[in-house]
Coordinates of C-alpha atoms and ligand atoms in Angstrom, one line a residue:
X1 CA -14.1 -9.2 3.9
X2 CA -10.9 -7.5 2.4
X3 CA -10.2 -6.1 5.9
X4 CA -10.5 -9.8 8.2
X5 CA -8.4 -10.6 5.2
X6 CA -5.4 -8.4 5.0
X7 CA -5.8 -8.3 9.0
X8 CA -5.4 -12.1 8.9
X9 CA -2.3 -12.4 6.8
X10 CA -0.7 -9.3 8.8
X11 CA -0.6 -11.6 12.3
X12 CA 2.3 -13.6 10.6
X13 CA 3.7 -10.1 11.1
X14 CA 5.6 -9.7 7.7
X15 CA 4.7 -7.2 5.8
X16 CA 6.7 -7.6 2.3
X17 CA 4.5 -11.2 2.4
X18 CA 1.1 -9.3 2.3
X19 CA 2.5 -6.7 -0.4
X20 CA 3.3 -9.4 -2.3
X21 CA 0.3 -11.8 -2.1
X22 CA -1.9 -8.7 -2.4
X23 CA -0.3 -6.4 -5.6
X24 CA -3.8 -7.8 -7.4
X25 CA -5.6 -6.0 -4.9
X26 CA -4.2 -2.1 -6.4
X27 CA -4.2 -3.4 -10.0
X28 CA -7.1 -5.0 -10.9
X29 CA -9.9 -3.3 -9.5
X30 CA -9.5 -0.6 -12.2
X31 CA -9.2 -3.3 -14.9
X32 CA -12.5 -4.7 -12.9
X33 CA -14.1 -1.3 -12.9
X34 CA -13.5 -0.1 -16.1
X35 CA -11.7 -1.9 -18.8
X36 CA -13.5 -3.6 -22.0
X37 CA -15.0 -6.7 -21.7
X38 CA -12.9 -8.8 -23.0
X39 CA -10.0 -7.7 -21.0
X40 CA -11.8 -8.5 -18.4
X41 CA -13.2 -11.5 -19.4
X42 CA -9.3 -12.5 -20.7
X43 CA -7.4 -11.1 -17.7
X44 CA -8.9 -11.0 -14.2
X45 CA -9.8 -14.7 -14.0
X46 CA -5.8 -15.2 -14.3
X47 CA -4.8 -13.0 -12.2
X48 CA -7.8 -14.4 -9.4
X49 CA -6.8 -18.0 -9.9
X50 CA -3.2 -16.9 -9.4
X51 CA -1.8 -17.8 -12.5
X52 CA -0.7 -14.3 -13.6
X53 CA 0.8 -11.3 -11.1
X54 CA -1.0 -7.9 -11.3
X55 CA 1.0 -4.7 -10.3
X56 CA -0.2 -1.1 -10.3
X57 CA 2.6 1.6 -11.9
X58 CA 1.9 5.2 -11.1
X59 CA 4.7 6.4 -9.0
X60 CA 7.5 8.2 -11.0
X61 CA 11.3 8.5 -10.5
X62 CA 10.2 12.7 -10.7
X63 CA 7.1 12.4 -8.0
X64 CA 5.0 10.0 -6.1
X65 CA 2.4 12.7 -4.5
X66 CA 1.7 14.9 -7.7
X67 CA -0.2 12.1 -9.3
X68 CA -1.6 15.0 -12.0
X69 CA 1.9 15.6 -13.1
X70 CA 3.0 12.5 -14.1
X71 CA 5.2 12.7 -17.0
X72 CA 4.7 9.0 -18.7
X73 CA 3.9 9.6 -21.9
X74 CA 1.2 7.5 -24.3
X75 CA 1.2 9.1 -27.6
X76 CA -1.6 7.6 -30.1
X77 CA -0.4 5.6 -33.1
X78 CA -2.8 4.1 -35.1
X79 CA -4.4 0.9 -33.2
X80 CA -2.0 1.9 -30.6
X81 CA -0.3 3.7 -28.2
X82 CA 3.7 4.3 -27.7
X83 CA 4.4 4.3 -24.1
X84 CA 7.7 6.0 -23.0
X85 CA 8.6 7.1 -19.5
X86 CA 9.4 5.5 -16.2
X87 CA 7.9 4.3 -13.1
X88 CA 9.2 3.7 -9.8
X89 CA 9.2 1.9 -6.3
X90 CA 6.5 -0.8 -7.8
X91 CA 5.1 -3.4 -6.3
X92 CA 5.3 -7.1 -7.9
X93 CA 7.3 -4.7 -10.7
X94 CA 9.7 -7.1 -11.5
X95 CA 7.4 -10.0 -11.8
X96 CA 4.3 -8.7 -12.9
X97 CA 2.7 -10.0 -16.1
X98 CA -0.1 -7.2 -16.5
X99 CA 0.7 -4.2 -15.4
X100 CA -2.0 -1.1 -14.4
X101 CA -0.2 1.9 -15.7
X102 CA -1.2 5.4 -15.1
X103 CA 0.1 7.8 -18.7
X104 CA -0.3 10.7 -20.1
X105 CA -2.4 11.1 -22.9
X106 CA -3.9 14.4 -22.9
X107 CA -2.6 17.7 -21.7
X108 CA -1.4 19.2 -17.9
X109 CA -3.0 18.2 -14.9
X110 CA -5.7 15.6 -13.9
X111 CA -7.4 15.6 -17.3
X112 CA -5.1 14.7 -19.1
X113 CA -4.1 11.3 -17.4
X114 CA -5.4 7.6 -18.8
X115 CA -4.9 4.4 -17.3
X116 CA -3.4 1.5 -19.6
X117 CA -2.8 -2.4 -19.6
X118 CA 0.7 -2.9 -20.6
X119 CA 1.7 -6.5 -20.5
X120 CA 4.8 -7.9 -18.8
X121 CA 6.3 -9.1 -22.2
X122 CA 6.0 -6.3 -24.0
X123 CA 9.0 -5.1 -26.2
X124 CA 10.6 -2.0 -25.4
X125 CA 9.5 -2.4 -21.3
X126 CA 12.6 -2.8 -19.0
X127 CA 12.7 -3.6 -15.4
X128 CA 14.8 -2.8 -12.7
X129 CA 15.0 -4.7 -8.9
X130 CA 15.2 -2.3 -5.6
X131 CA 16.9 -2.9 -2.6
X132 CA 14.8 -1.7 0.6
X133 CA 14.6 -1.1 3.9
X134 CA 11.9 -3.6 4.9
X135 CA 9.4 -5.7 3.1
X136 CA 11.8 -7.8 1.5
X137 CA 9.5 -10.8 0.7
X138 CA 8.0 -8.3 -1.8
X139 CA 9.2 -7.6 -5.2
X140 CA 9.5 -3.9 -5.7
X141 CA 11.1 -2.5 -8.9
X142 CA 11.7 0.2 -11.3
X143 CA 10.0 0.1 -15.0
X144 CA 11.6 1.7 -18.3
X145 CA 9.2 2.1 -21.2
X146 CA 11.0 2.5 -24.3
X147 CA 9.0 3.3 -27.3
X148 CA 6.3 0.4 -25.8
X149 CA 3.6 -0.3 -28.4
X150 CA -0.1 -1.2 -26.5
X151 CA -2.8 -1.8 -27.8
X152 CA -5.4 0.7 -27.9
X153 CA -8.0 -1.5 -27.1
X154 CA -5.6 -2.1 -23.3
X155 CA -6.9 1.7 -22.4
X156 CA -9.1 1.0 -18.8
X157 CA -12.1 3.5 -19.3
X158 CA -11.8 6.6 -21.1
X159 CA -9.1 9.3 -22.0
X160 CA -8.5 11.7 -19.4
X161 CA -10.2 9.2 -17.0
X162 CA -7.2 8.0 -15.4
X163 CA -7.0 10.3 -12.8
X164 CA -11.0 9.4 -10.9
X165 CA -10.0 6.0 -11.4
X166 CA -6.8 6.1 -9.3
X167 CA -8.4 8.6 -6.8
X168 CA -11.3 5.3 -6.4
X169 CA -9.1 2.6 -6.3
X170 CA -6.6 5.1 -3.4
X171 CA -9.5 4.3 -1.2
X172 CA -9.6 0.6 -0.8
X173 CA -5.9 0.6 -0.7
X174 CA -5.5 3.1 2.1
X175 CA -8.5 1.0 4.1
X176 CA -6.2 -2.2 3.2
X177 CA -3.4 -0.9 4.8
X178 CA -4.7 0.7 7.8
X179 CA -6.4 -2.6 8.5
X180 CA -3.1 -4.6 8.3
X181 CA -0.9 -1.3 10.0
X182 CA -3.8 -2.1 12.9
X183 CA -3.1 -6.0 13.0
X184 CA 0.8 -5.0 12.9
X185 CA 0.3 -2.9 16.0
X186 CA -1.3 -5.9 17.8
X187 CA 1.1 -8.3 16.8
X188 CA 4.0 -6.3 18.4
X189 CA 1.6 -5.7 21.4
X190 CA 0.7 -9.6 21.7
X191 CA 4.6 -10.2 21.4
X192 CA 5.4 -7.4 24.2
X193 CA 2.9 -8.6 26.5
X194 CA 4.3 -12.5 26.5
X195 CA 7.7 -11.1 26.9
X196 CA 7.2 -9.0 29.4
X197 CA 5.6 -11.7 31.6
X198 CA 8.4 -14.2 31.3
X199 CA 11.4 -11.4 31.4
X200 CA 12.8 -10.9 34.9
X201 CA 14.9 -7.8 35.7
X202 CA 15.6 -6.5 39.3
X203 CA 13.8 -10.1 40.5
X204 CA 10.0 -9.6 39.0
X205 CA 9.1 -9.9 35.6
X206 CA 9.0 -6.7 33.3
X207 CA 5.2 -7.1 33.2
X208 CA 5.4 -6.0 36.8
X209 CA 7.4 -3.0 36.8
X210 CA 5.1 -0.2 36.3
X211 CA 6.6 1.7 32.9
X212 CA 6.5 -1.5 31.2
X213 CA 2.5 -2.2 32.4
X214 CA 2.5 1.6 31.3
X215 CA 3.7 1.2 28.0
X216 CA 1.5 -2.2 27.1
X217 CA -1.5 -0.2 28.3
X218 CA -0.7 2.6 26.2
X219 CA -0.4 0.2 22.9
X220 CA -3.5 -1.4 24.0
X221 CA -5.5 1.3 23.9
X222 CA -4.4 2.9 20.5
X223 CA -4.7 -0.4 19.1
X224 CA -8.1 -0.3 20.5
X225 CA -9.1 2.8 18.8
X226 CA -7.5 2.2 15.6
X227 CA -9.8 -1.2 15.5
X228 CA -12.8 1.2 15.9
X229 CA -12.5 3.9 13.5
X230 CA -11.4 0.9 11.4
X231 CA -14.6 -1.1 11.7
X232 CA -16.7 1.7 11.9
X233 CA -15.5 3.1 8.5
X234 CA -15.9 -0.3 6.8
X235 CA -19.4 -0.2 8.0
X236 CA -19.8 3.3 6.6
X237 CA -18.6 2.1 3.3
X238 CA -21.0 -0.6 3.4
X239 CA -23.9 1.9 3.8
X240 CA -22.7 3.7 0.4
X241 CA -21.0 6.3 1.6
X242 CA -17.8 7.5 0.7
X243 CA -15.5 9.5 3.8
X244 CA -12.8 10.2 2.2
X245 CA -11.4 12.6 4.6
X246 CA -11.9 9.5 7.4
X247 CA -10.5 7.4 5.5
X248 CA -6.7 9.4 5.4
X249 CA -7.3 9.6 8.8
X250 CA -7.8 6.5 9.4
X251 CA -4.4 5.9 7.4
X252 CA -2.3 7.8 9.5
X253 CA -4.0 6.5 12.6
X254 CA -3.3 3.0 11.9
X255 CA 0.3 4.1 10.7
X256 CA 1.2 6.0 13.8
X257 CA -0.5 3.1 15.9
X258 CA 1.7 0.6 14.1
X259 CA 5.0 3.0 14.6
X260 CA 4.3 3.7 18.0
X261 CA 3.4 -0.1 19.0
X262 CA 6.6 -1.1 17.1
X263 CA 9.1 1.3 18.8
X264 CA 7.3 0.4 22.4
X265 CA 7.8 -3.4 21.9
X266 CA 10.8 -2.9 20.5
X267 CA 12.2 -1.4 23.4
X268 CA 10.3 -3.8 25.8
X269 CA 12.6 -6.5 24.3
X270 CA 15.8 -4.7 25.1
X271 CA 18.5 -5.7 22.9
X272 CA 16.6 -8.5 21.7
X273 CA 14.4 -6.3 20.2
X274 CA 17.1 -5.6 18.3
X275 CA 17.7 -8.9 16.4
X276 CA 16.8 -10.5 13.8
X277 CA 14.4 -13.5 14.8
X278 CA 11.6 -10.9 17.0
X279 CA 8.1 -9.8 14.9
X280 CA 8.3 -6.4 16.4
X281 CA 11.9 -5.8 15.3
X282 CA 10.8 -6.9 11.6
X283 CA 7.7 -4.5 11.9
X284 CA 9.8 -1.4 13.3
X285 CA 11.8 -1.8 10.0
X286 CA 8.4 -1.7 8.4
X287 CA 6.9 1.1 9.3
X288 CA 7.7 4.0 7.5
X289 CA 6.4 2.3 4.1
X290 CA 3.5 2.4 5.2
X291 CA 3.6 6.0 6.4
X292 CA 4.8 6.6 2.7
X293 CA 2.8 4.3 0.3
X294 CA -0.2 4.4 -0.4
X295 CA -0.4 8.3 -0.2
X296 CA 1.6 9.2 2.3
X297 CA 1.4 11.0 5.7
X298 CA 1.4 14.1 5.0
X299 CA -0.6 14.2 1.6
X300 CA -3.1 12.2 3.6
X301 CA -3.7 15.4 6.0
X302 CA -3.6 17.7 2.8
X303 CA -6.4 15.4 1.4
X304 CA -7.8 15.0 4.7
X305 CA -7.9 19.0 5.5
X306 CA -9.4 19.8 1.5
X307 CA -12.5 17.3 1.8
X308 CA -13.0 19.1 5.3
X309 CA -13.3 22.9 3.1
X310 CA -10.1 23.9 4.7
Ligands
LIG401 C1 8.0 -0.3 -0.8 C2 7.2 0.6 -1.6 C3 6.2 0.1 -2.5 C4 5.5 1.0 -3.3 N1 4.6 0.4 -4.2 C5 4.0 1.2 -5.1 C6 3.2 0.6 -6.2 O1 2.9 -0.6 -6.2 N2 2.7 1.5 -7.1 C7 3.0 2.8 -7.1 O2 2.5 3.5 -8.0 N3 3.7 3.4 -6.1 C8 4.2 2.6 -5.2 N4 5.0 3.2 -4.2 C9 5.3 4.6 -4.2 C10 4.6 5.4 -3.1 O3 3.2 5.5 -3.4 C11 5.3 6.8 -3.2 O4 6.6 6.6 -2.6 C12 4.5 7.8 -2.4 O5 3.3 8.2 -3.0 C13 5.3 9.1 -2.2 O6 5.9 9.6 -3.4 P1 7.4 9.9 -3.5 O7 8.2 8.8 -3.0 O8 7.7 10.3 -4.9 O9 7.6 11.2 -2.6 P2 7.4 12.7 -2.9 O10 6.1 12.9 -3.6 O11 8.6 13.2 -3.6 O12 7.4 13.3 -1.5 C14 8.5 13.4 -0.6 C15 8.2 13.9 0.7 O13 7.6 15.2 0.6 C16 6.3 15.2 1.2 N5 5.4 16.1 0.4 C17 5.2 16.0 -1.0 N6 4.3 17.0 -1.3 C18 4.0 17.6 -0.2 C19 3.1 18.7 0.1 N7 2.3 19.3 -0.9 N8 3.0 19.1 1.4 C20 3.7 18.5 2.3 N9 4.6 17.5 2.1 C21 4.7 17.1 0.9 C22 5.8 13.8 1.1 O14 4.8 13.6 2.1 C23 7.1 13.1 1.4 O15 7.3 13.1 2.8 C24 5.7 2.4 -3.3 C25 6.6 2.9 -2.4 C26 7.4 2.0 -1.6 C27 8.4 2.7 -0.6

């Protein structure tokens, strides 16, 4: 369901509009999974109905990748904790008005990592708007705790239980995005294959020089594949199991799919492919976020390679 879904809104073919609409979609699950009842009870139906934005913060100015070392700091204090540290490159961070944190609560490493609720109007939490690349429709921000006082009773699931928790909820997102990186790659090849049958160089239409049938074929196919493993894992999934390693794959195959389909239409389009106004030259500048976010290409491997017993 969450695949037809994010594969639905991708075929408007702007990215920073699903990142947007879907930042609920990395922060609440934990919340779903594992926070008290009444959290639940008090926060999810808000955030479903659309009243209130969800965000998930575990990115740090000092690391994305080392999720183990991150340095955000949740000291206990009473019925609280003090939050202090930063967070960076967030999704819905600006705008947000519950806000899945990933802290430090215990000592080095994995163990020693919690997940919190910190509420957009919290004193002491600061927020700071990013300019980037692509994905502009979405909000994406940097967040200063200062000294934040959250209440103890905010903690989703146990101390030192942070770390599982992000590691579950890195699945679904990584499946989310390959499935939309997959519907990118067919919106640029939908948009090539138009083109190139009304273009006319040299007195035929692209479509009928052979490099340019070459190319389309080429997309075709690796958004063929990419579709496969896709449904294939979701079936998987469905049955119970858990493929991690496919699943990284699966990232970097809809990533590379989506790069690859991007530069080809792209360049069917000629110069137009250059301006502002084509899909394919709005998913080009989109690509390497999602080569990045998410876990990114190379971690994927490294993740990929360890679940093999590499
Ligand atoms: C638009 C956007 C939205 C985002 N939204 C969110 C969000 O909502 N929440 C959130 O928490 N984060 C978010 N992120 C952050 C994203 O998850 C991180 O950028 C990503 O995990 C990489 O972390 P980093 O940028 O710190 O890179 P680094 O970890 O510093 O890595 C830099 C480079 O080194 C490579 N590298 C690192 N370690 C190794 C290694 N061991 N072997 C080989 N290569 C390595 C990486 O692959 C990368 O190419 C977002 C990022 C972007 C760009």
């Amino acid at each position: 369901m969450k695949i037809v879904a994010s594969q639905e809104l991708a075929r408007a073919g702007a990215g920073g509009v699903s990142a947007s609409l879907m930042s609920h979609t990395i922060g609440s699950p934990p919340i779903a999974r594992a926070a008290r009842p009444e959290i639940k009870a008090r926060v999810l139906p808000q955030v479903l109905s659309g009243e209130k934005i969800s965000a998930l913060a575990i990115t740090e100015p000092g690391g994305g990748s080392d999720v183990a070392n991150l340095r955000t700091r949740a000291r206990r204090d009473g019925d609280h904790y003090v939050v202090s540290g930063e967070k960076t490159f967030i999704t819905s961070g600006v705008r947000a008005d519950y806000l899945t944190v990933a802290v430090r609560t215990g000592g080095e490493g994995a163990g020693g990592v919690s997940l919190l609720l910190i509420e957009g109007h919290t004193p002491g939490l600061s927020r700071t708007r990013l300019k980037k690349m692509g994905w502009w429709a979405s909000d994406t921000a940097t967040l200063h705790f200062d000294d934040c006082r959250v209440p103890a009773e905010n903690l989703i699931g146990e101390e030192g239980h942070g770390f599982k928790i992000i590691m579950q909820n890195f699945n679904s997102e990584r499946m989310g995005m390959a499935a939309s990186c997959t519907a990118f790659a067919r919106v640029c090849l939908d948009e090539a294959i138009v083109y190139a049958k009304e273009r006319k160089t040299f007195g035929k239409p692209l479509a009928q020089h052979q490099v340019i049938r070459h190319k389309i074929v080429d997309m075709a196919q690796k958004v063929a594949a990419s579709q496969a493993m896709l449904e294939m894992l979701a079936w998987r999934l469905e049955q119970g199991e858990s493929p991690v390693a496919e699943i990284c794959m699966m990232k970097n195959q809809a990533t590379q799919t989506m790069a690859f389909c991007a530069s080809e239409a792209v360049q069917i389009f000629g110069g137009a492919g250059f301006m502002r106004g084509i899909k394919a030259e709005r998913i080009y500048r989109e690509v390497k976020v999602n080569a990045i976010g998410g876990g990114t290409e190379e971690i994927m491997k490294d993740l990929a390679s360890r679940q093999m017993g590499l």
